[in-house]
Amino acid sequence: MCSSDLSPGLGSQFIIAVMSMGLKMTGNYNNAVKQPAGSGCEDCRACISACPVGAIVKPGVIDQKRCLQYLAARPDDFILPVKRAWSYRLYGCRSCQEVCPFNRELSPETETELGALGPSIAISSILSCRPEEIRQMFKGTQMGLSWVDPVALMRNALIAAGNRRNPGLLSYLEPFVSSSKAVLRESAIWAVKELKEARE
């Protein structure tokens, strides 16, 4: 489990990074931005209510093994409730960030819908790739980073296809039913079943 932090002007949407240098630094570092008084969250339960898989166990505490953002890059099989909650995503989840009151007044530099399979990316084009080709497809984006397993991205697309329930995707799913990778095979079998049920 991990806890989240809040910062005035940044809300909860920031990353803490550390750089180690062999230099002696001088100066006053007591002016760092401080977290708001109290817990910051107080009695707010917006993120807890918004999480599609109940991964936020209490304000500021996330069970990462249930978190869609955490699971998105790992090539593990999804349990059924996670498959359903995954919806049409390709990567990640921002439900908790979107409802956080500390993020309401923020002005993002770039408007994005991170990870959603929108009209510009066809599921069929992703499923037509081999897992090793996916990183090249998303080179220069967060999904092309070295720590994002391409098998996980293919699994994500298979689950999105199953949730789309479009029988026209069956021909793209069927080759994965005999995949040598268990997570792709199991995801494809589930997705094919969903599509066939939608056709009946």
CSV table of C-alpha atoms in Angstrom, one decimal:
chain,number,residue,atom,x,y,z
A,1,MET,CA,0.0,0.0,0.0
A,2,CYS,CA,1.1,3.6,-0.6
A,3,SER,CA,-0.2,6.9,0.6
A,4,SER,CA,-0.8,10.0,-1.6
A,5,ASP,CA,0.4,13.6,-0.9
A,6,LEU,CA,-1.3,16.9,-1.5
A,7,SER,CA,0.4,20.2,-2.4
A,8,PRO,CA,-1.2,23.6,-2.9
A,9,GLY,CA,-1.2,24.5,-6.6
A,10,LEU,CA,-0.4,20.9,-7.6
A,11,GLY,CA,-3.2,19.0,-5.9
A,12,SER,CA,-2.5,15.3,-6.0
A,13,GLN,CA,-1.2,15.3,-9.6
A,14,PHE,CA,2.5,15.5,-9.2
A,15,ILE,CA,5.5,13.2,-9.0
A,16,ILE,CA,8.2,13.4,-6.4
A,17,ALA,CA,11.6,12.7,-7.9
A,18,VAL,CA,15.1,12.8,-6.3
A,19,MET,CA,18.4,13.5,-7.9
A,20,SER,CA,21.6,12.5,-6.2
A,21,MET,CA,24.6,14.7,-6.9
A,22,GLY,CA,28.1,14.8,-5.3
A,23,LEU,CA,27.8,18.5,-4.6
A,24,LYS,CA,27.7,20.4,-1.4
A,25,MET,CA,24.7,22.7,-1.4
A,26,THR,CA,24.1,25.8,0.8
A,27,GLY,CA,21.0,27.8,1.4
A,28,ASN,CA,17.7,27.8,3.3
A,29,TYR,CA,15.5,24.8,2.3
A,30,ASN,CA,12.8,25.4,4.9
A,31,ASN,CA,10.5,27.2,2.5
A,32,ALA,CA,9.3,24.0,0.8
A,33,VAL,CA,5.6,23.8,0.0
A,34,LYS,CA,3.8,22.3,3.0
A,35,GLN,CA,0.7,20.1,2.9
A,36,PRO,CA,-2.5,21.8,4.0
A,37,ALA,CA,-3.3,21.7,7.8
A,38,GLY,CA,-5.0,18.5,9.0
A,39,SER,CA,-5.0,15.4,6.8
A,40,GLY,CA,-5.8,17.4,3.7
A,41,CYS,CA,-8.7,15.0,2.9
A,42,GLU,CA,-10.6,15.6,6.1
A,43,ASP,CA,-14.1,14.0,5.7
A,44,CYS,CA,-13.9,13.8,1.9
A,45,ARG,CA,-14.6,10.4,0.4
A,46,ALA,CA,-14.8,11.4,-3.3
A,47,CYS,CA,-11.9,9.3,-4.5
A,48,ILE,CA,-13.0,6.3,-2.5
A,49,SER,CA,-16.5,6.5,-4.1
A,50,ALA,CA,-15.0,7.0,-7.6
A,51,CYS,CA,-12.5,4.1,-7.6
A,52,PRO,CA,-14.0,1.4,-9.9
A,53,VAL,CA,-12.3,-1.4,-8.0
A,54,GLY,CA,-12.3,-0.2,-4.4
A,55,ALA,CA,-8.5,0.1,-4.3
A,56,ILE,CA,-8.6,3.2,-2.0
A,57,VAL,CA,-9.0,1.6,1.4
A,58,LYS,CA,-9.1,4.9,3.3
A,59,PRO,CA,-8.3,8.5,2.5
A,60,GLY,CA,-4.8,8.7,1.1
A,61,VAL,CA,-4.1,5.0,1.3
A,62,ILE,CA,-4.2,2.8,-1.9
A,63,ASP,CA,-4.0,-0.9,-2.1
A,64,GLN,CA,-1.8,-0.9,-5.3
A,65,LYS,CA,-2.5,-4.6,-6.0
A,66,ARG,CA,-6.1,-3.6,-6.7
A,67,CYS,CA,-5.4,-0.3,-8.5
A,68,LEU,CA,-6.1,-0.3,-12.2
A,69,GLN,CA,-3.2,2.2,-12.8
A,70,TYR,CA,-0.8,-0.3,-11.1
A,71,LEU,CA,-2.2,-3.3,-12.8
A,72,ALA,CA,-2.1,-1.7,-16.3
A,73,ALA,CA,1.6,-2.2,-16.8
A,74,ARG,CA,1.9,-5.7,-15.2
A,75,PRO,CA,1.3,-8.8,-17.4
A,76,ASP,CA,-1.0,-10.6,-14.9
A,77,ASP,CA,-4.4,-12.1,-15.5
A,78,PHE,CA,-7.3,-9.9,-14.3
A,79,ILE,CA,-10.0,-11.3,-12.1
A,80,LEU,CA,-13.5,-10.9,-13.4
A,81,PRO,CA,-14.4,-7.7,-11.4
A,82,VAL,CA,-11.3,-6.0,-12.8
A,83,LYS,CA,-12.1,-7.2,-16.3
A,84,ARG,CA,-15.5,-5.5,-16.0
A,85,ALA,CA,-14.1,-2.3,-14.4
A,86,TRP,CA,-11.4,-2.1,-17.0
A,87,SER,CA,-14.0,-1.1,-19.6
A,88,TYR,CA,-12.4,0.2,-22.8
A,89,ARG,CA,-9.1,1.4,-21.4
A,90,LEU,CA,-5.8,0.7,-23.0
A,91,TYR,CA,-3.7,2.0,-20.1
A,92,GLY,CA,-4.2,3.3,-16.6
A,93,CYS,CA,-7.0,4.9,-14.7
A,94,ARG,CA,-7.5,8.5,-13.4
A,95,SER,CA,-10.9,8.2,-11.7
A,96,CYS,CA,-9.6,9.2,-8.3
A,97,GLN,CA,-7.6,12.2,-9.7
A,98,GLU,CA,-10.6,13.4,-11.7
A,99,VAL,CA,-12.8,13.8,-8.6
A,100,CYS,CA,-10.2,15.1,-6.1
A,101,PRO,CA,-11.3,18.6,-4.9
A,102,PHE,CA,-7.6,19.6,-4.7
A,103,ASN,CA,-7.4,19.2,-8.5
A,104,ARG,CA,-10.4,21.2,-9.5
A,105,GLU,CA,-8.6,24.5,-10.0
A,106,LEU,CA,-5.6,23.1,-11.8
A,107,SER,CA,-4.9,24.0,-15.4
A,108,PRO,CA,-3.3,21.1,-17.2
A,109,GLU,CA,-0.8,22.0,-19.9
A,110,THR,CA,-2.2,19.4,-22.2
A,111,GLU,CA,-5.8,18.1,-22.3
A,112,THR,CA,-5.7,14.3,-22.4
A,113,GLU,CA,-7.8,11.3,-21.6
A,114,LEU,CA,-5.0,9.0,-20.6
A,115,GLY,CA,-5.3,5.4,-21.7
A,116,ALA,CA,-8.8,5.5,-23.0
A,117,LEU,CA,-9.3,3.8,-26.4
A,118,GLY,CA,-10.9,6.8,-28.2
A,119,PRO,CA,-11.9,7.1,-31.8
A,120,SER,CA,-8.3,7.7,-32.9
A,121,ILE,CA,-7.1,4.3,-31.9
A,122,ALA,CA,-8.9,1.2,-33.2
A,123,ILE,CA,-8.7,-1.9,-31.1
A,124,SER,CA,-8.3,-3.9,-34.3
A,125,SER,CA,-5.1,-2.1,-35.1
A,126,ILE,CA,-3.6,-2.9,-31.7
A,127,LEU,CA,-4.7,-6.6,-31.9
A,128,SER,CA,-3.2,-6.8,-35.4
A,129,CYS,CA,0.3,-6.2,-33.8
A,130,ARG,CA,2.6,-8.7,-32.2
A,131,PRO,CA,3.3,-7.8,-28.5
A,132,GLU,CA,6.8,-6.9,-29.4
A,133,GLU,CA,5.6,-4.3,-31.9
A,134,ILE,CA,3.4,-2.4,-29.5
A,135,ARG,CA,6.2,-0.5,-27.9
A,136,GLN,CA,7.3,0.8,-31.3
A,137,MET,CA,3.6,1.8,-31.9
A,138,PHE,CA,3.6,3.9,-28.8
A,139,LYS,CA,7.2,5.1,-28.9
A,140,GLY,CA,7.4,8.6,-27.4
A,141,THR,CA,4.4,8.1,-25.1
A,142,GLN,CA,4.0,6.8,-21.6
A,143,MET,CA,2.9,3.5,-22.9
A,144,GLY,CA,6.2,3.1,-24.8
A,145,LEU,CA,8.3,3.3,-21.6
A,146,SER,CA,10.6,0.4,-20.8
A,147,TRP,CA,8.9,-0.5,-17.6
A,148,VAL,CA,5.5,-1.0,-19.4
A,149,ASP,CA,5.3,-4.6,-20.4
A,150,PRO,CA,4.1,-4.9,-24.0
A,151,VAL,CA,2.3,-8.1,-23.1
A,152,ALA,CA,0.3,-6.1,-20.5
A,153,LEU,CA,-0.7,-3.6,-23.2
A,154,MET,CA,-1.9,-6.5,-25.4
A,155,ARG,CA,-3.8,-8.0,-22.5
A,156,ASN,CA,-5.4,-4.6,-21.9
A,157,ALA,CA,-6.5,-4.4,-25.5
A,158,LEU,CA,-8.0,-7.9,-25.3
A,159,ILE,CA,-10.0,-7.0,-22.2
A,160,ALA,CA,-11.1,-3.8,-23.9
A,161,ALA,CA,-12.3,-5.8,-26.9
A,162,GLY,CA,-14.3,-8.1,-24.7
A,163,ASN,CA,-16.0,-5.2,-23.0
A,164,ARG,CA,-16.7,-3.6,-26.3
A,165,ARG,CA,-18.7,-6.7,-27.2
A,166,ASN,CA,-18.4,-6.0,-30.9
A,167,PRO,CA,-18.7,-9.4,-32.8
A,168,GLY,CA,-16.7,-7.8,-35.7
A,169,LEU,CA,-13.6,-8.1,-33.5
A,170,LEU,CA,-13.8,-11.9,-33.2
A,171,SER,CA,-11.3,-12.5,-36.1
A,172,TYR,CA,-8.7,-10.3,-34.3
A,173,LEU,CA,-9.2,-12.2,-31.0
A,174,GLU,CA,-9.2,-15.8,-32.1
A,175,PRO,CA,-5.4,-16.0,-32.9
A,176,PHE,CA,-4.7,-15.1,-29.2
A,177,VAL,CA,-6.8,-18.1,-28.0
A,178,SER,CA,-3.8,-20.3,-28.8
A,179,SER,CA,-1.1,-17.9,-27.5
A,180,SER,CA,1.9,-19.4,-25.8
A,181,LYS,CA,1.5,-16.6,-23.1
A,182,ALA,CA,-1.1,-17.7,-20.6
A,183,VAL,CA,-2.3,-14.2,-19.8
A,184,LEU,CA,-3.0,-13.4,-23.4
A,185,ARG,CA,-4.6,-16.8,-23.9
A,186,GLU,CA,-6.9,-16.5,-20.9
A,187,SER,CA,-7.8,-12.9,-21.7
A,188,ALA,CA,-8.6,-13.8,-25.3
A,189,ILE,CA,-10.8,-16.8,-24.3
A,190,TRP,CA,-12.8,-14.5,-22.0
A,191,ALA,CA,-13.1,-11.8,-24.7
A,192,VAL,CA,-14.2,-14.3,-27.4
A,193,LYS,CA,-16.9,-15.6,-25.0
A,194,GLU,CA,-18.2,-12.0,-24.4
A,195,LEU,CA,-18.3,-11.3,-28.1
A,196,LYS,CA,-20.1,-14.5,-29.0
A,197,GLU,CA,-22.7,-13.9,-26.3
A,198,ALA,CA,-23.3,-10.4,-27.7
A,199,ARG,CA,-23.9,-11.9,-31.1
A,200,GLU,CA,-26.5,-14.4,-29.9
